[in-house]
Amino acid sequence: MAVKRDTVTFTSLSKEIKSGEFKNIYILQGEEPYYIDRLQQLIIDTALTEDQRDFNLSLYYGNTANVREVISACQQYPAFSQYKVVVVREAQLIPKQPGHKNDLDIFAAYAEKPLQSTILVICHKGETLKSKPFTEALKSAKTGVVFDSKKVREGRDLEGLIVNYANSLGCNIDTKATSMLADHIGTDIARLFSELDKLSILADDKNISPLLIEQNIGISKDFNNFELEDALGRRDAAKAFRIVDYFERNPKNNPSMASVAMLFSFFSNVLLAATARDKSAESIMNIVGTRSQWRARKFIEATRMYNTRSLINIIGYLRECDTRSKGIGSRQDQYALLKELVYKILHA
């Protein structure tokens, strides 16, 4: 059982686990709890049936766990099962024991020669596991895998995540549908993946389209921040104000400051495109950090509607709106501020 040398992703690790290719030891660590929770549950669900769990599943929690007891459980053979699974949740809370700088160091000796029928899962949330003896032993003995669960950032990372996860479900998803999900759900990974799981089942042709999203998640394909961005990029005043009116009538799902944040990102990228020497789609993709050639062309098209001076003024209007919305200088209704901002953008 070798440690993977290349980057371990959630998708690749999930695929291995589902196929029954288990490691002896998993260290699941990092800031995004969703991946950690889902992977440890996937290991349990794949390695053990419901009937096998009573005798072959041992769960420990960091604030009460004793590492020596955990290791003792790891050294026990499974009963009526191929595997025994030992999970330590919230390992970052494991208390230090006398004589050890870090109680996780005690795992080092076990990592050098783990029991082949045991799957040990260490869930360490919030940061990287700080036990060099343990991780060095794991690497040297090639008995496990370390997965870094990183927070997903808005923009390119989030869009790429949506596309990759949809593809892992055997589905295609177009740029507009991707932007609708990114805009409406954001970096709430648990909800995002749950919605994609549902859409993948409902997509008869394995294509997740804007219409499918509108019908099953409640995101309007005609009235969302992506469409507002598109309308302003084309200086389509009538559509832009129709969208803002819709937002005002449906404030729960359309907070105005989310619109301001998305427009700031859009016009910042249009400004980058406007000032770029090479205005080819490939060049703009690299400059703004997107994998979508179609989206890069949107930025290029917007530069034909707004010159550099207008774009600089628009960035100023967006900053001003953000400041005023937070109560500095004004406490106007948020949608009144958004309408004023849209007017200023269209007349920049």
GROMACS .gro file of C-alpha atoms in nm:
model
  348
    1MET     CA    1   0.000   0.000   0.000
    2ALA     CA    2   0.195   0.298  -0.129
    3VAL     CA    3   0.160   0.663  -0.040
    4LYS     CA    4   0.049   0.865  -0.341
    5ARG     CA    5   0.324   1.097  -0.458
    6ASP     CA    6   0.109   1.316  -0.680
    7THR     CA    7  -0.164   1.553  -0.565
    8VAL     CA    8  -0.445   1.373  -0.383
    9THR     CA    9  -0.782   1.523  -0.475
   10PHE     CA   10  -1.123   1.460  -0.325
   11THR     CA   11  -1.245   1.312  -0.653
   12SER     CA   12  -0.948   1.080  -0.706
   13LEU     CA   13  -0.949   0.962  -0.344
   14SER     CA   14  -1.325   0.904  -0.351
   15LYS     CA   15  -1.288   0.696  -0.666
   16GLU     CA   16  -1.018   0.478  -0.505
   17ILE     CA   17  -1.224   0.424  -0.191
   18LYS     CA   18  -1.539   0.335  -0.386
   19SER     CA   19  -1.340   0.077  -0.582
   20GLY     CA   20  -1.216  -0.082  -0.257
   21GLU     CA   21  -0.854   0.033  -0.296
   22PHE     CA   22  -0.796   0.112   0.071
   23LYS     CA   23  -0.486   0.248   0.244
   24ASN     CA   24  -0.391   0.133   0.595
   25ILE     CA   25  -0.391   0.491   0.726
   26TYR     CA   26  -0.567   0.807   0.612
   27ILE     CA   27  -0.480   1.151   0.744
   28LEU     CA   28  -0.764   1.385   0.642
   29GLN     CA   29  -0.661   1.736   0.737
   30GLY     CA   30  -0.735   2.099   0.657
   31GLU     CA   31  -0.979   2.389   0.665
   32GLU     CA   32  -1.274   2.250   0.465
   33PRO     CA   33  -1.467   2.013   0.698
   34TYR     CA   34  -1.703   1.885   0.429
   35TYR     CA   35  -1.440   1.683   0.243
   36ILE     CA   36  -1.309   1.532   0.566
   37ASP     CA   37  -1.655   1.431   0.688
   38ARG     CA   38  -1.757   1.286   0.354
   39LEU     CA   39  -1.439   1.087   0.297
   40GLN     CA   40  -1.437   0.927   0.642
   41GLN     CA   41  -1.803   0.830   0.601
   42LEU     CA   42  -1.732   0.694   0.252
   43ILE     CA   43  -1.457   0.473   0.396
   44ILE     CA   44  -1.694   0.336   0.659
   45ASP     CA   45  -1.977   0.278   0.412
   46THR     CA   46  -1.752   0.104   0.158
   47ALA     CA   47  -1.540  -0.109   0.390
   48LEU     CA   48  -1.818  -0.231   0.620
   49THR     CA   49  -2.178  -0.340   0.582
   50GLU     CA   50  -2.433  -0.229   0.843
   51ASP     CA   51  -2.416  -0.571   1.010
   52GLN     CA   52  -2.036  -0.564   1.032
   53ARG     CA   53  -2.012  -0.227   1.206
   54ASP     CA   54  -2.112  -0.344   1.555
   55PHE     CA   55  -1.789  -0.544   1.589
   56ASN     CA   56  -1.557  -0.375   1.337
   57LEU     CA   57  -1.609  -0.001   1.369
   58SER     CA   58  -1.440   0.194   1.648
   59LEU     CA   59  -1.511   0.568   1.677
   60TYR     CA   60  -1.307   0.805   1.892
   61TYR     CA   61  -1.337   1.179   1.948
   62GLY     CA   62  -1.036   1.403   2.002
   63ASN     CA   63  -1.137   1.567   2.328
   64THR     CA   64  -1.176   1.226   2.500
   65ALA     CA   65  -0.953   1.001   2.289
   66ASN     CA   66  -0.655   0.817   2.434
   67VAL     CA   67  -0.407   0.746   2.155
   68ARG     CA   68  -0.281   0.425   2.313
   69GLU     CA   69  -0.639   0.292   2.326
   70VAL     CA   70  -0.684   0.387   1.961
   71ILE     CA   71  -0.368   0.198   1.866
   72SER     CA   72  -0.483  -0.101   2.069
   73ALA     CA   73  -0.808  -0.102   1.871
   74CYS     CA   74  -0.608  -0.083   1.547
   75GLN     CA   75  -0.415  -0.396   1.645
   76GLN     CA   76  -0.729  -0.607   1.683
   77TYR     CA   77  -0.833  -0.835   1.398
   78PRO     CA   78  -1.177  -0.792   1.237
   79ALA     CA   79  -1.465  -1.023   1.322
   80PHE     CA   80  -1.660  -1.171   1.030
   81SER     CA   81  -1.527  -0.897   0.803
   82GLN     CA   82  -1.229  -0.825   0.581
   83TYR     CA   83  -1.159  -0.495   0.753
   84LYS     CA   84  -1.171  -0.323   1.088
   85VAL     CA   85  -1.218   0.055   1.065
   86VAL     CA   86  -1.090   0.287   1.338
   87VAL     CA   87  -1.184   0.656   1.308
   88VAL     CA   88  -1.054   0.942   1.519
   89ARG     CA   89  -1.276   1.246   1.471
   90GLU     CA   90  -1.173   1.600   1.571
   91ALA     CA   91  -0.814   1.481   1.618
   92GLN     CA   92  -0.701   1.842   1.658
   93LEU     CA   93  -0.858   1.829   2.006
   94ILE     CA   94  -0.656   1.532   2.131
   95PRO     CA   95  -0.502   1.638   2.466
   96LYS     CA   96  -0.129   1.622   2.520
   97GLN     CA   97   0.002   1.346   2.745
   98PRO     CA   98   0.297   1.377   2.986
   99GLY     CA   99   0.629   1.327   2.812
  100HIS     CA  100   0.502   1.407   2.463
  101LYS     CA  101   0.499   1.741   2.282
  102ASN     CA  102   0.219   1.607   2.069
  103ASP     CA  103   0.019   1.297   2.157
  104LEU     CA  104  -0.022   1.222   1.786
  105ASP     CA  105   0.352   1.141   1.782
  106ILE     CA  106   0.265   0.808   1.942
  107PHE     CA  107   0.106   0.701   1.612
  108ALA     CA  108   0.453   0.702   1.451
  109ALA     CA  109   0.543   0.352   1.569
  110TYR     CA  110   0.211   0.211   1.450
  111ALA     CA  111   0.249   0.384   1.111
  112GLU     CA  112   0.573   0.195   1.053
  113LYS     CA  113   0.398  -0.143   1.074
  114PRO     CA  114   0.018  -0.119   1.074
  115LEU     CA  115  -0.210  -0.420   1.081
  116GLN     CA  116  -0.304  -0.489   0.719
  117SER     CA  117  -0.669  -0.561   0.798
  118THR     CA  118  -0.718  -0.228   0.981
  119ILE     CA  119  -0.809   0.104   0.820
  120LEU     CA  120  -0.718   0.394   1.050
  121VAL     CA  121  -0.872   0.733   0.967
  122ILE     CA  122  -0.744   1.049   1.140
  123CYS     CA  123  -0.975   1.350   1.091
  124HIS     CA  124  -0.784   1.667   1.174
  125LYS     CA  125  -0.989   1.980   1.102
  126GLY     CA  126  -0.886   2.342   1.080
  127GLU     CA  127  -0.516   2.304   1.012
  128THR     CA  128  -0.238   2.070   0.908
  129LEU     CA  129  -0.161   1.786   1.148
  130LYS     CA  130   0.152   1.892   1.333
  131SER     CA  131   0.326   1.566   1.415
  132LYS     CA  132   0.644   1.525   1.217
  133PRO     CA  133   0.730   1.180   1.364
  134PHE     CA  134   0.388   1.047   1.258
  135THR     CA  135   0.386   1.194   0.905
  136GLU     CA  136   0.754   1.104   0.847
  137ALA     CA  137   0.690   0.743   0.954
  138LEU     CA  138   0.386   0.728   0.726
  139LYS     CA  139   0.589   0.855   0.433
  140SER     CA  140   0.887   0.631   0.502
  141ALA     CA  141   0.685   0.312   0.548
  142LYS     CA  142   0.451   0.394   0.258
  143THR     CA  143   0.152   0.278   0.458
  144GLY     CA  144  -0.099   0.559   0.407
  145VAL     CA  145  -0.215   0.876   0.239
  146VAL     CA  146  -0.243   1.239   0.347
  147PHE     CA  147  -0.532   1.443   0.207
  148ASP     CA  148  -0.528   1.823   0.242
  149SER     CA  149  -0.882   1.956   0.258
  150LYS     CA  150  -0.847   2.313   0.134
  151LYS     CA  151  -1.107   2.588   0.140
  152VAL     CA  152  -1.242   2.667  -0.204
  153ARG     CA  153  -1.208   3.025  -0.320
  154GLU     CA  154  -1.466   3.217  -0.523
  155GLY     CA  155  -1.402   3.245  -0.894
  156ARG     CA  156  -1.184   3.008  -1.092
  157ASP     CA  157  -1.141   2.753  -0.811
  158LEU     CA  158  -1.515   2.732  -0.745
  159GLU     CA  159  -1.611   2.708  -1.112
  160GLY     CA  160  -1.349   2.438  -1.170
  161LEU     CA  161  -1.476   2.244  -0.868
  162ILE     CA  162  -1.833   2.249  -1.000
  163VAL     CA  163  -1.727   2.127  -1.344
  164ASN     CA  164  -1.499   1.854  -1.203
  165TYR     CA  165  -1.759   1.724  -0.958
  166ALA     CA  166  -2.030   1.720  -1.226
  167ASN     CA  167  -1.793   1.529  -1.454
  168SER     CA  168  -1.720   1.280  -1.175
  169LEU     CA  169  -2.094   1.209  -1.165
  170GLY     CA  170  -2.088   1.138  -1.537
  171CYS     CA  171  -2.250   1.469  -1.631
  172ASN     CA  172  -2.162   1.771  -1.843
  173ILE     CA  173  -2.239   2.124  -1.724
  174ASP     CA  174  -2.220   2.437  -1.939
  175THR     CA  175  -2.067   2.772  -1.844
  176LYS     CA  176  -2.395   2.947  -1.768
  177ALA     CA  177  -2.518   2.664  -1.546
  178THR     CA  178  -2.183   2.661  -1.365
  179SER     CA  179  -2.202   3.036  -1.303
  180MET     CA  180  -2.561   3.008  -1.179
  181LEU     CA  181  -2.461   2.752  -0.914
  182ALA     CA  182  -2.145   2.943  -0.817
  183ASP     CA  183  -2.340   3.266  -0.785
  184HIS     CA  184  -2.639   3.124  -0.594
  185ILE     CA  185  -2.470   2.870  -0.365
  186GLY     CA  186  -2.112   2.996  -0.343
  187THR     CA  187  -1.856   2.801  -0.140
  188ASP     CA  188  -2.107   2.607   0.072
  189ILE     CA  189  -1.957   2.279  -0.052
  190ALA     CA  190  -2.199   2.052   0.132
  191ARG     CA  191  -2.501   2.219  -0.028
  192LEU     CA  192  -2.329   2.256  -0.365
  193PHE     CA  193  -2.244   1.886  -0.394
  194SER     CA  194  -2.586   1.786  -0.263
  195GLU     CA  195  -2.755   1.991  -0.536
  196LEU     CA  196  -2.523   1.848  -0.802
  197ASP     CA  197  -2.597   1.494  -0.679
  198LYS     CA  198  -2.968   1.566  -0.722
  199LEU     CA  199  -2.925   1.727  -1.064
  200SER     CA  200  -2.715   1.434  -1.190
  201ILE     CA  201  -3.006   1.199  -1.115
  202LEU     CA  202  -3.261   1.426  -1.281
  203ALA     CA  203  -3.053   1.491  -1.593
  204ASP     CA  204  -3.179   1.225  -1.834
  205ASP     CA  205  -2.930   1.327  -2.103
  206LYS     CA  206  -2.650   1.368  -1.845
  207ASN     CA  207  -2.640   1.741  -1.921
  208ILE     CA  208  -2.689   1.985  -1.632
  209SER     CA  209  -2.845   2.286  -1.803
  210PRO     CA  210  -2.966   2.627  -1.677
  211LEU     CA  211  -3.325   2.510  -1.736
  212LEU     CA  212  -3.272   2.197  -1.523
  213ILE     CA  213  -3.131   2.414  -1.243
  214GLU     CA  214  -3.422   2.659  -1.266
  215GLN     CA  215  -3.679   2.379  -1.252
  216ASN     CA  216  -3.525   2.190  -0.959
  217ILE     CA  217  -3.328   2.434  -0.742
  218GLY     CA  218  -3.533   2.751  -0.775
  219ILE     CA  219  -3.264   2.966  -0.935
  220SER     CA  220  -3.409   3.171  -1.220
  221LYS     CA  221  -3.215   3.132  -1.544
  222ASP     CA  222  -3.331   3.479  -1.650
  223PHE     CA  223  -3.305   3.670  -1.322
  224ASN     CA  224  -2.978   3.610  -1.141
  225ASN     CA  225  -2.646   3.785  -1.092
  226PHE     CA  226  -2.498   3.616  -1.396
  227GLU     CA  227  -2.774   3.767  -1.613
  228LEU     CA  228  -2.731   4.107  -1.444
  229GLU     CA  229  -2.361   4.095  -1.521
  230ASP     CA  230  -2.440   4.000  -1.881
  231ALA     CA  231  -2.697   4.280  -1.921
  232LEU     CA  232  -2.461   4.544  -1.787
  233GLY     CA  233  -2.178   4.409  -2.002
  234ARG     CA  234  -2.399   4.475  -2.306
  235ARG     CA  235  -2.539   4.801  -2.160
  236ASP     CA  236  -2.889   4.657  -2.181
  237ALA     CA  237  -3.058   4.900  -1.940
  238ALA     CA  238  -3.411   4.758  -1.968
  239LYS     CA  239  -3.304   4.404  -1.874
  240ALA     CA  240  -3.067   4.522  -1.600
  241PHE     CA  241  -3.343   4.713  -1.420
  242ARG     CA  242  -3.591   4.424  -1.465
  243ILE     CA  243  -3.343   4.196  -1.290
  244VAL     CA  244  -3.289   4.441  -1.002
  245ASP     CA  245  -3.668   4.474  -0.962
  246TYR     CA  246  -3.689   4.094  -0.943
  247PHE     CA  247  -3.415   4.090  -0.678
  248GLU     CA  248  -3.607   4.346  -0.473
  249ARG     CA  249  -3.920   4.128  -0.486
  250ASN     CA  250  -3.719   3.819  -0.387
  251PRO     CA  251  -3.464   3.950  -0.136
  252LYS     CA  252  -3.409   3.621   0.048
  253ASN     CA  253  -3.241   3.454  -0.249
  254ASN     CA  254  -3.091   3.769  -0.398
  255PRO     CA  255  -2.900   3.979  -0.140
  256SER     CA  256  -2.786   4.300  -0.305
  257MET     CA  257  -2.433   4.283  -0.169
  258ALA     CA  258  -2.378   3.951  -0.342
  259SER     CA  259  -2.462   4.134  -0.665
  260VAL     CA  260  -2.216   4.410  -0.583
  261ALA     CA  261  -1.939   4.159  -0.510
  262MET     CA  262  -1.998   3.974  -0.837
  263LEU     CA  263  -2.011   4.297  -1.038
  264PHE     CA  264  -1.687   4.413  -0.876
  265SER     CA  265  -1.520   4.089  -0.989
  266PHE     CA  266  -1.669   4.122  -1.339
  267PHE     CA  267  -1.570   4.483  -1.403
  268SER     CA  268  -1.226   4.430  -1.247
  269ASN     CA  269  -1.170   4.157  -1.505
  270VAL     CA  270  -1.308   4.377  -1.784
  271LEU     CA  271  -1.058   4.646  -1.680
  272LEU     CA  272  -0.776   4.390  -1.696
  273ALA     CA  273  -0.893   4.290  -2.044
  274ALA     CA  274  -0.915   4.654  -2.153
  275THR     CA  275  -0.557   4.728  -2.047
  276ALA     CA  276  -0.406   4.402  -2.177
  277ARG     CA  277  -0.168   4.424  -2.473
  278ASP     CA  278  -0.277   4.088  -2.607
  279LYS     CA  279  -0.656   4.082  -2.624
  280SER     CA  280  -0.692   3.728  -2.754
  281ALA     CA  281  -0.927   3.498  -2.559
  282GLU     CA  282  -0.635   3.274  -2.457
  283SER     CA  283  -0.438   3.570  -2.319
  284ILE     CA  284  -0.737   3.707  -2.125
  285MET     CA  285  -0.805   3.360  -1.980
  286ASN     CA  286  -0.455   3.358  -1.831
  287ILE     CA  287  -0.473   3.718  -1.708
  288VAL     CA  288  -0.806   3.690  -1.525
  289GLY     CA  289  -0.765   3.326  -1.418
  290THR     CA  290  -1.051   3.146  -1.589
  291ARG     CA  291  -1.064   2.819  -1.777
  292SER     CA  292  -1.363   2.934  -1.980
  293GLN     CA  293  -1.286   3.079  -2.323
  294TRP     CA  294  -1.651   3.179  -2.350
  295ARG     CA  295  -1.626   3.384  -2.030
  296ALA     CA  296  -1.304   3.548  -2.146
  297ARG     CA  297  -1.484   3.659  -2.461
  298LYS     CA  298  -1.752   3.819  -2.241
  299PHE     CA  299  -1.486   4.038  -2.081
  300ILE     CA  300  -1.347   4.129  -2.424
  301GLU     CA  301  -1.695   4.215  -2.555
  302ALA     CA  302  -1.757   4.442  -2.255
  303THR     CA  303  -1.444   4.642  -2.337
  304ARG     CA  304  -1.623   4.754  -2.654
  305MET     CA  305  -1.897   4.905  -2.438
  306TYR     CA  306  -1.679   5.067  -2.172
  307ASN     CA  307  -1.350   5.251  -2.215
  308THR     CA  308  -1.074   5.245  -1.956
  309ARG     CA  309  -1.182   5.571  -1.788
  310SER     CA  310  -1.540   5.443  -1.759
  311LEU     CA  311  -1.421   5.117  -1.606
  312ILE     CA  312  -1.207   5.297  -1.348
  313ASN     CA  313  -1.511   5.510  -1.255
  314ILE     CA  314  -1.727   5.196  -1.228
  315ILE     CA  315  -1.480   5.036  -0.986
  316GLY     CA  316  -1.511   5.353  -0.779
  317TYR     CA  317  -1.893   5.336  -0.787
  318LEU     CA  318  -1.881   4.974  -0.670
  319ARG     CA  319  -1.650   5.058  -0.380
  320GLU     CA  320  -1.874   5.351  -0.285
  321CYS     CA  321  -2.185   5.132  -0.291
  322ASP     CA  322  -2.016   4.870  -0.072
  323THR     CA  323  -1.915   5.137   0.180
  324ARG     CA  324  -2.259   5.301   0.188
  325SER     CA  325  -2.433   4.965   0.230
  326LYS     CA  326  -2.237   4.910   0.550
  327GLY     CA  327  -2.385   5.226   0.703
  328ILE     CA  328  -2.090   5.459   0.644
  329GLY     CA  329  -2.241   5.785   0.517
  330SER     CA  330  -2.585   5.641   0.438
  331ARG     CA  331  -2.839   5.384   0.553
  332GLN     CA  332  -3.049   5.366   0.240
  333ASP     CA  333  -3.246   5.060   0.133
  334GLN     CA  334  -3.001   4.809  -0.018
  335TYR     CA  335  -3.200   4.776  -0.341
  336ALA     CA  336  -3.225   5.154  -0.379
  337LEU     CA  337  -2.846   5.155  -0.359
  338LEU     CA  338  -2.825   4.875  -0.616
  339LYS     CA  339  -3.055   5.060  -0.858
  340GLU     CA  340  -2.845   5.374  -0.818
  341LEU     CA  341  -2.531   5.172  -0.883
  342VAL     CA  342  -2.677   5.015  -1.199
  343TYR     CA  343  -2.775   5.362  -1.325
  344LYS     CA  344  -2.423   5.495  -1.265
  345ILE     CA  345  -2.264   5.193  -1.440
  346LEU     CA  346  -2.487   5.233  -1.746
  347HIS     CA  347  -2.400   5.603  -1.769
  348ALA     CA  348  -2.030   5.576  -1.689
   0.00000   0.00000   0.00000
